[in-house]
Amino acid sequence: MKKVVNLVAAGLLAAGGIAQAGTLTVANSDIEMEGGITAGYFYTTNIGPSDNDYFTVSTFAIDLTSKVNSMIGFTVGFGLTTHPDLLDETQPPEAEFEFEYGWVSIRPVEGLTIDAGQLLTNIGYELYHTYDNKNYTFGLVWYAQPVTYPGARVTYSVADGIDVYAEYTQDTTGSVGGVLPSDAFAFGSIGSVGNFDYAISYFDYNKTKNLVDVVLSTDIQGIELGLNVDYQWMDDTAKNSIRAAGATSIDDTAYGIALYAVAKMDVFEIPVRIEYVNDGQSTNGANVVDEGIYGVAGDDAWSFTITPTYKPSKNTYIRGEFAYVNTDKKGFIDDKGNDKDSRTFVGVEAGFEF
């Protein structure tokens, strides 16, 4: 999730590993442009009858930002962006060249910003584009978080390096128990305290679920460390829908933990991600009625991802990736139709940022 415009300005993830490539200024204008293109070869096991390996352009994206004057500005992003996550059966991930997000920013007084349009979420550690993340694949915790949505957000700087925000959105994605949300609201704080950057948020999907999200990042002796913790619970409307489907036992809470670490050695770095999600199941006796919030098979799942990366310059990289995800029950299918409880992902990606 590419929250770089919102989060970097507030100090979040300054130590968390966004690859800074700089910006280009468009001639005869005050518009700044940044973006990137990535491509690679990838192989995934247990995705059913689909081809296990493929070549693809995983991302081609352009962001334009302008501060028209001291009061009004805008941000817009467009391109082709895939979100290859560890649970997805679609390989290669599908994407079209399109408008991705954008908003107009109004600053009526110093320290106060109002953004309205197609917003990027403030939830979570992983950003919108693959080249903004240290890993190519998106994780289990990311899978159950919001991404983009139409709405408005008000942000106020309460102190140097500390912002608070509130937003109302029309995020109607993410069915829970067969129920889709009608709208959503959120509030939280983003900033830096001492050597730690943080984001603490509450997000409420009307009629489906709620989540509390905490992100922390820091740098200890040259090693970048990050933590993303989610706690989620269902609304009564979603639980009633699951109960109407025949559930006799409803597990209405879930949580996820993702740990990130990046060791750097000159032009090389080794990012590692370790995750655990506990989803629970709503059941009718021995039969599963609802797979929960994170969408994993069984009660829980864990994953491990390592992505050795070579960076010949500040705006280019070549990285390999190995990822493994294991679920409590067999939720994956191999090419012969057999049920499996794990999936392995390997790939090589090259990227250029501008």
Short mmCIF file of C-alpha atoms in Angstrom, two decimals:
data_model
loop_
_atom_site.label_atom_id
_atom_site.label_comp_id
_atom_site.label_asym_id
_atom_site.label_seq_id
_atom_site.Cartn_x
_atom_site.Cartn_y
_atom_site.Cartn_z
CA MET A 1 0.00 0.00 0.00
CA LYS A 2 1.66 3.16 -1.10
CA LYS A 3 1.04 5.49 1.81
CA VAL A 4 4.32 7.28 1.18
CA VAL A 5 2.68 10.69 0.66
CA ASN A 6 0.78 10.48 3.93
CA LEU A 7 3.17 8.57 6.13
CA VAL A 8 6.62 9.79 5.21
CA ALA A 9 5.54 13.39 5.75
CA ALA A 10 4.59 12.44 9.28
CA GLY A 11 7.85 10.58 9.88
CA LEU A 12 6.46 7.03 9.79
CA LEU A 13 8.75 4.44 8.26
CA ALA A 14 11.61 6.91 8.03
CA ALA A 15 13.62 3.98 9.35
CA GLY A 16 11.22 1.44 7.91
CA GLY A 17 12.71 1.14 4.48
CA ILE A 18 11.01 3.12 1.74
CA ALA A 19 13.42 3.25 -1.16
CA GLN A 20 13.90 6.94 -1.85
CA ALA A 21 14.56 7.65 -5.50
CA GLY A 22 13.98 11.39 -5.43
CA THR A 23 11.55 13.30 -7.62
CA LEU A 24 11.48 14.90 -11.05
CA THR A 25 10.12 18.39 -11.59
CA VAL A 26 8.00 18.69 -14.73
CA ALA A 27 9.24 21.49 -16.96
CA ASN A 28 7.42 24.84 -16.75
CA SER A 29 5.26 23.70 -13.84
CA ASP A 30 5.32 23.12 -10.10
CA ILE A 31 4.37 19.46 -10.52
CA GLU A 32 6.70 16.83 -9.10
CA MET A 33 6.68 13.31 -10.54
CA GLU A 34 7.89 10.03 -9.08
CA GLY A 35 7.22 6.39 -9.83
CA GLY A 36 8.81 3.17 -10.95
CA ILE A 37 8.73 0.08 -13.12
CA THR A 38 9.41 -3.49 -12.02
CA ALA A 39 9.43 -6.84 -13.78
CA GLY A 40 10.49 -10.38 -13.03
CA TYR A 41 10.09 -14.14 -13.13
CA PHE A 42 8.08 -15.95 -10.43
CA TYR A 43 7.16 -19.50 -9.46
CA THR A 44 4.38 -20.51 -7.03
CA THR A 45 3.30 -23.94 -5.83
CA ASN A 46 -0.21 -25.15 -5.05
CA ILE A 47 -2.26 -22.71 -7.11
CA GLY A 48 -4.47 -25.34 -8.72
CA PRO A 49 -4.39 -26.01 -12.47
CA SER A 50 -2.83 -22.61 -13.31
CA ASP A 51 0.71 -22.38 -14.66
CA ASN A 52 3.13 -22.35 -11.76
CA ASP A 53 5.63 -19.94 -13.31
CA TYR A 54 5.35 -16.72 -15.25
CA PHE A 55 7.12 -13.56 -16.40
CA THR A 56 5.35 -10.29 -15.71
CA VAL A 57 5.61 -6.53 -15.39
CA SER A 58 4.52 -6.31 -11.77
CA THR A 59 4.36 -2.52 -11.54
CA PHE A 60 4.47 0.55 -13.77
CA ALA A 61 3.27 3.54 -11.80
CA ILE A 62 3.49 7.34 -11.86
CA ASP A 63 2.66 9.77 -9.06
CA LEU A 64 2.13 13.47 -9.63
CA THR A 65 2.10 15.95 -6.76
CA SER A 66 1.61 19.71 -6.84
CA LYS A 67 1.36 22.39 -4.22
CA VAL A 68 -0.59 24.91 -6.29
CA ASN A 69 -0.24 27.54 -3.60
CA SER A 70 -0.08 27.73 0.18
CA MET A 71 -3.70 26.56 0.46
CA ILE A 72 -4.55 24.06 -2.31
CA GLY A 73 -2.64 21.14 -3.82
CA PHE A 74 -3.18 17.64 -5.19
CA THR A 75 -1.76 14.13 -5.44
CA VAL A 76 -2.64 11.64 -8.14
CA GLY A 77 -1.34 8.15 -8.96
CA PHE A 78 -1.95 6.04 -12.06
CA GLY A 79 -0.41 3.01 -13.66
CA LEU A 80 -0.42 -0.79 -13.61
CA THR A 81 0.05 -2.21 -10.13
CA THR A 82 -0.23 -5.83 -9.02
CA HIS A 83 -0.60 -6.90 -5.39
CA PRO A 84 0.79 -10.46 -5.30
CA ASP A 85 -0.20 -11.78 -1.89
CA LEU A 86 0.56 -15.15 -0.35
CA LEU A 87 -3.07 -16.35 -0.37
CA ASP A 88 -4.01 -15.38 -3.93
CA GLU A 89 -4.88 -18.16 -6.40
CA THR A 90 -4.53 -15.79 -9.38
CA GLN A 91 -1.10 -16.16 -10.95
CA PRO A 92 0.12 -13.94 -12.41
CA PRO A 93 -1.77 -11.32 -10.37
CA GLU A 94 -4.16 -9.36 -12.55
CA ALA A 95 -3.93 -5.60 -13.10
CA GLU A 96 -4.87 -2.98 -15.70
CA PHE A 97 -3.41 0.42 -16.44
CA GLU A 98 -5.74 2.77 -14.57
CA PHE A 99 -6.25 5.67 -12.22
CA GLU A 100 -5.24 4.26 -8.82
CA TYR A 101 -5.73 7.03 -6.29
CA GLY A 102 -5.80 10.78 -6.04
CA TRP A 103 -7.01 13.60 -3.84
CA VAL A 104 -7.17 17.36 -3.54
CA SER A 105 -5.59 18.84 -0.42
CA ILE A 106 -6.84 22.03 1.23
CA ARG A 107 -4.90 23.76 4.00
CA PRO A 108 -7.23 26.43 5.46
CA VAL A 109 -4.93 27.17 8.42
CA GLU A 110 -1.41 26.22 9.41
CA GLY A 111 -1.19 22.64 10.64
CA LEU A 112 -4.60 21.58 9.27
CA THR A 113 -5.00 19.58 6.03
CA ILE A 114 -8.21 18.30 4.43
CA ASP A 115 -7.83 15.60 1.76
CA ALA A 116 -10.76 14.48 -0.40
CA GLY A 117 -10.85 11.98 -3.25
CA GLN A 118 -9.68 8.39 -3.69
CA LEU A 119 -7.52 8.02 -0.58
CA LEU A 120 -4.69 5.67 0.35
CA THR A 121 -5.28 4.07 3.72
CA ASN A 122 -3.18 4.94 6.77
CA ILE A 123 -3.56 1.34 7.99
CA GLY A 124 -0.65 -1.07 7.94
CA TYR A 125 3.09 -1.26 7.29
CA GLU A 126 3.17 -2.47 3.67
CA LEU A 127 2.76 0.17 0.97
CA TYR A 128 0.80 0.26 -2.28
CA HIS A 129 3.53 -0.48 -4.86
CA THR A 130 5.91 -3.43 -4.83
CA TYR A 131 8.96 -1.18 -5.22
CA ASP A 132 8.06 0.71 -2.03
CA ASN A 133 8.24 -2.49 0.02
CA LYS A 134 11.24 -4.54 1.03
CA ASN A 135 9.43 -7.75 -0.01
CA TYR A 136 7.85 -8.42 -3.39
CA THR A 137 4.87 -10.38 -2.08
CA PHE A 138 2.27 -8.85 0.24
CA GLY A 139 1.70 -10.59 3.56
CA LEU A 140 -1.10 -12.24 5.50
CA VAL A 141 -1.64 -9.20 7.74
CA TRP A 142 -1.88 -6.89 4.71
CA TYR A 143 -4.53 -9.19 3.20
CA ALA A 144 -7.19 -8.17 5.77
CA GLN A 145 -6.45 -4.43 5.75
CA PRO A 146 -8.06 -1.63 3.68
CA VAL A 147 -6.16 -0.33 0.65
CA THR A 148 -7.78 2.59 -1.22
CA TYR A 149 -11.26 4.13 -0.97
CA PRO A 150 -13.25 7.27 -1.79
CA GLY A 151 -13.63 9.64 1.13
CA ALA A 152 -12.27 12.60 3.07
CA ARG A 153 -9.58 12.86 5.75
CA VAL A 154 -8.77 15.68 8.15
CA THR A 155 -5.22 15.77 9.54
CA TYR A 156 -3.95 18.13 12.23
CA SER A 157 -0.38 18.57 13.48
CA VAL A 158 -0.63 18.70 17.26
CA ALA A 159 3.14 18.92 17.79
CA ASP A 160 6.37 18.72 15.87
CA GLY A 161 6.38 15.27 14.27
CA ILE A 162 2.99 14.19 15.63
CA ASP A 163 -0.26 14.26 13.61
CA VAL A 164 -3.79 13.16 14.43
CA TYR A 165 -6.42 12.39 11.80
CA ALA A 166 -10.05 11.43 11.27
CA GLU A 167 -11.72 10.24 8.09
CA TYR A 168 -15.05 9.24 6.63
CA THR A 169 -14.95 6.93 3.61
CA GLN A 170 -17.15 4.87 1.34
CA ASP A 171 -15.04 1.72 1.52
CA THR A 172 -17.52 -1.00 0.59
CA THR A 173 -15.00 -3.80 -0.04
CA GLY A 174 -14.33 -6.86 2.07
CA SER A 175 -17.34 -9.09 2.69
CA VAL A 176 -17.60 -10.65 6.16
CA GLY A 177 -20.14 -13.43 6.60
CA GLY A 178 -21.62 -12.52 3.21
CA VAL A 179 -22.24 -8.91 4.31
CA LEU A 180 -20.64 -5.92 2.55
CA PRO A 181 -19.96 -2.69 4.47
CA SER A 182 -21.99 0.39 3.51
CA ASP A 183 -19.32 2.91 4.55
CA ALA A 184 -16.53 3.35 7.10
CA PHE A 185 -14.78 5.81 9.38
CA ALA A 186 -11.37 5.91 11.04
CA PHE A 187 -9.20 7.99 13.33
CA GLY A 188 -5.66 7.74 14.62
CA SER A 189 -2.26 9.31 15.15
CA ILE A 190 0.96 9.16 13.11
CA GLY A 191 4.35 10.48 14.12
CA SER A 192 7.68 9.98 15.86
CA VAL A 193 8.64 9.68 19.52
CA GLY A 194 12.32 9.37 20.30
CA ASN A 195 13.86 6.77 17.98
CA PHE A 196 10.50 5.20 17.13
CA ASP A 197 8.12 6.04 14.31
CA TYR A 198 4.53 4.97 14.91
CA ALA A 199 0.98 4.83 13.56
CA ILE A 200 -1.98 3.92 15.74
CA SER A 201 -5.38 3.68 14.03
CA TYR A 202 -8.94 2.53 14.55
CA PHE A 203 -10.95 1.61 11.43
CA ASP A 204 -14.68 0.81 11.54
CA TYR A 205 -16.45 -0.85 8.61
CA ASN A 206 -20.17 -0.30 9.05
CA LYS A 207 -22.03 -3.64 9.47
CA THR A 208 -19.02 -5.93 8.99
CA LYS A 209 -15.92 -5.50 11.16
CA ASN A 210 -13.65 -3.20 13.17
CA LEU A 211 -9.89 -3.18 13.52
CA VAL A 212 -7.21 -1.58 15.67
CA ASP A 213 -3.88 -1.25 13.87
CA VAL A 214 -0.47 -0.47 15.38
CA VAL A 215 2.71 0.11 13.38
CA LEU A 216 6.13 0.70 14.95
CA SER A 217 9.52 1.10 13.27
CA THR A 218 13.03 1.97 14.36
CA ASP A 219 16.71 1.46 13.51
CA ILE A 220 19.02 -0.36 15.91
CA GLN A 221 22.71 -0.42 15.01
CA GLY A 222 22.00 -0.29 11.29
CA ILE A 223 19.24 -2.90 11.31
CA GLU A 224 15.79 -1.64 10.34
CA LEU A 225 13.01 -3.13 12.45
CA GLY A 226 9.25 -2.95 11.96
CA LEU A 227 6.16 -4.31 13.67
CA ASN A 228 2.55 -4.37 12.49
CA VAL A 229 -0.16 -5.68 14.84
CA ASP A 230 -3.89 -5.88 14.03
CA TYR A 231 -6.79 -6.85 16.25
CA GLN A 232 -10.12 -7.27 14.43
CA TRP A 233 -13.67 -8.15 15.44
CA MET A 234 -17.00 -8.62 13.68
CA ASP A 235 -20.07 -6.41 13.95
CA ASP A 236 -23.42 -7.86 15.02
CA THR A 237 -24.78 -7.67 11.46
CA ALA A 238 -22.01 -9.94 10.17
CA LYS A 239 -22.41 -12.34 13.11
CA ASN A 240 -26.17 -12.55 12.57
CA SER A 241 -25.58 -13.40 8.91
CA ILE A 242 -23.19 -16.18 9.89
CA ARG A 243 -25.67 -17.43 12.47
CA ALA A 244 -28.42 -17.44 9.83
CA ALA A 245 -26.18 -19.63 7.66
CA GLY A 246 -26.34 -22.28 10.37
CA ALA A 247 -23.43 -21.48 12.65
CA THR A 248 -23.73 -22.92 16.14
CA SER A 249 -20.33 -21.61 17.25
CA ILE A 250 -19.11 -18.15 16.17
CA ASP A 251 -15.52 -17.00 16.53
CA ASP A 252 -15.87 -13.26 15.95
CA THR A 253 -12.32 -12.02 16.66
CA ALA A 254 -8.98 -12.30 14.89
CA TYR A 255 -5.48 -10.90 15.18
CA GLY A 256 -2.33 -10.71 13.11
CA ILE A 257 1.31 -9.97 13.86
CA ALA A 258 3.99 -9.16 11.27
CA LEU A 259 7.67 -8.63 12.12
CA TYR A 260 10.06 -6.98 9.66
CA ALA A 261 13.87 -6.77 9.79
CA VAL A 262 16.37 -5.50 7.23
CA ALA A 263 20.12 -6.07 7.57
CA LYS A 264 22.23 -3.80 5.34
CA MET A 265 25.74 -4.40 4.00
CA ASP A 266 26.97 -1.72 1.59
CA VAL A 267 24.95 -2.25 -1.64
CA PHE A 268 23.28 -5.41 -0.30
CA GLU A 269 20.39 -5.83 2.11
CA ILE A 270 18.47 -8.83 3.42
CA PRO A 271 14.85 -8.10 4.39
CA VAL A 272 12.97 -10.73 6.40
CA ARG A 273 9.25 -10.86 7.24
CA ILE A 274 7.69 -13.28 9.74
CA GLU A 275 3.91 -13.37 10.28
CA TYR A 276 1.30 -15.13 12.35
CA VAL A 277 -2.47 -14.69 12.06
CA ASN A 278 -5.14 -16.25 14.26
CA ASP A 279 -8.45 -16.23 12.42
CA GLY A 280 -10.76 -18.65 14.20
CA GLN A 281 -13.71 -20.34 12.54
CA SER A 282 -17.46 -20.20 12.86
CA THR A 283 -18.81 -23.73 12.68
CA ASN A 284 -21.96 -25.81 12.45
CA GLY A 285 -20.86 -28.89 14.31
CA ALA A 286 -17.99 -30.32 12.27
CA ASN A 287 -18.67 -28.09 9.24
CA VAL A 288 -17.03 -24.70 8.70
CA VAL A 289 -19.66 -22.01 8.09
CA ASP A 290 -17.34 -18.98 7.88
CA GLU A 291 -13.58 -18.86 7.27
CA GLY A 292 -13.09 -15.77 9.42
CA ILE A 293 -11.59 -12.34 8.77
CA TYR A 294 -8.15 -13.15 7.34
CA GLY A 295 -9.48 -15.79 4.98
CA VAL A 296 -7.01 -18.54 5.92
CA ALA A 297 -7.95 -22.20 6.07
CA GLY A 298 -8.40 -23.39 9.65
CA ASP A 299 -7.79 -21.43 12.83
CA ASP A 300 -4.42 -19.87 12.06
CA ALA A 301 -1.53 -19.50 9.63
CA TRP A 302 2.09 -18.34 9.55
CA SER A 303 4.48 -17.18 6.88
CA PHE A 304 8.19 -16.55 6.33
CA THR A 305 9.63 -14.34 3.60
CA ILE A 306 13.26 -13.47 2.81
CA THR A 307 14.27 -11.13 -0.02
CA PRO A 308 18.03 -10.70 -0.65
CA THR A 309 18.47 -7.46 -2.57
CA TYR A 310 21.30 -5.89 -4.57
CA LYS A 311 21.10 -2.12 -5.12
CA PRO A 312 23.66 -0.94 -7.70
CA SER A 313 22.32 2.63 -7.31
CA LYS A 314 19.89 4.45 -5.04
CA ASN A 315 17.02 4.06 -7.52
CA THR A 316 17.61 0.54 -8.92
CA TYR A 317 17.55 -2.94 -7.47
CA ILE A 318 17.61 -6.64 -8.26
CA ARG A 319 16.10 -8.96 -5.65
CA GLY A 320 15.30 -12.60 -5.21
CA GLU A 321 12.53 -13.79 -2.94
CA PHE A 322 11.59 -16.95 -1.11
CA ALA A 323 8.26 -17.08 0.75
CA TYR A 324 6.48 -19.90 2.55
CA VAL A 325 2.99 -19.89 4.06
CA ASN A 326 1.44 -22.68 6.15
CA THR A 327 -2.22 -22.91 7.20
CA ASP A 328 -3.86 -24.87 10.00
CA LYS A 329 -5.97 -26.81 7.50
CA LYS A 330 -5.52 -27.68 3.84
CA GLY A 331 -6.61 -24.56 1.98
CA PHE A 332 -4.45 -24.82 -1.15
CA ILE A 333 -4.76 -27.12 -4.18
CA ASP A 334 -1.92 -28.53 -6.28
CA ASP A 335 -1.99 -29.07 -10.03
CA LYS A 336 -3.37 -32.60 -9.55
CA GLY A 337 -6.32 -31.45 -7.44
CA ASN A 338 -4.90 -32.56 -4.09
CA ASP A 339 -5.52 -30.44 -0.99
CA LYS A 340 -2.39 -28.92 0.58
CA ASP A 341 -1.70 -26.93 3.76
CA SER A 342 1.21 -24.85 2.45
CA ARG A 343 2.45 -22.80 -0.47
CA THR A 344 5.97 -21.86 -1.57
CA PHE A 345 6.85 -18.81 -3.65
CA VAL A 346 10.17 -17.98 -5.33
CA GLY A 347 11.01 -15.22 -7.75
CA VAL A 348 13.43 -12.63 -9.09
CA GLU A 349 12.45 -9.00 -9.66
CA ALA A 350 14.33 -5.99 -11.05
CA GLY A 351 13.13 -2.45 -10.44
CA PHE A 352 13.86 1.14 -11.48
CA GLU A 353 12.49 4.12 -9.58
CA PHE A 354 12.36 7.73 -10.65
#
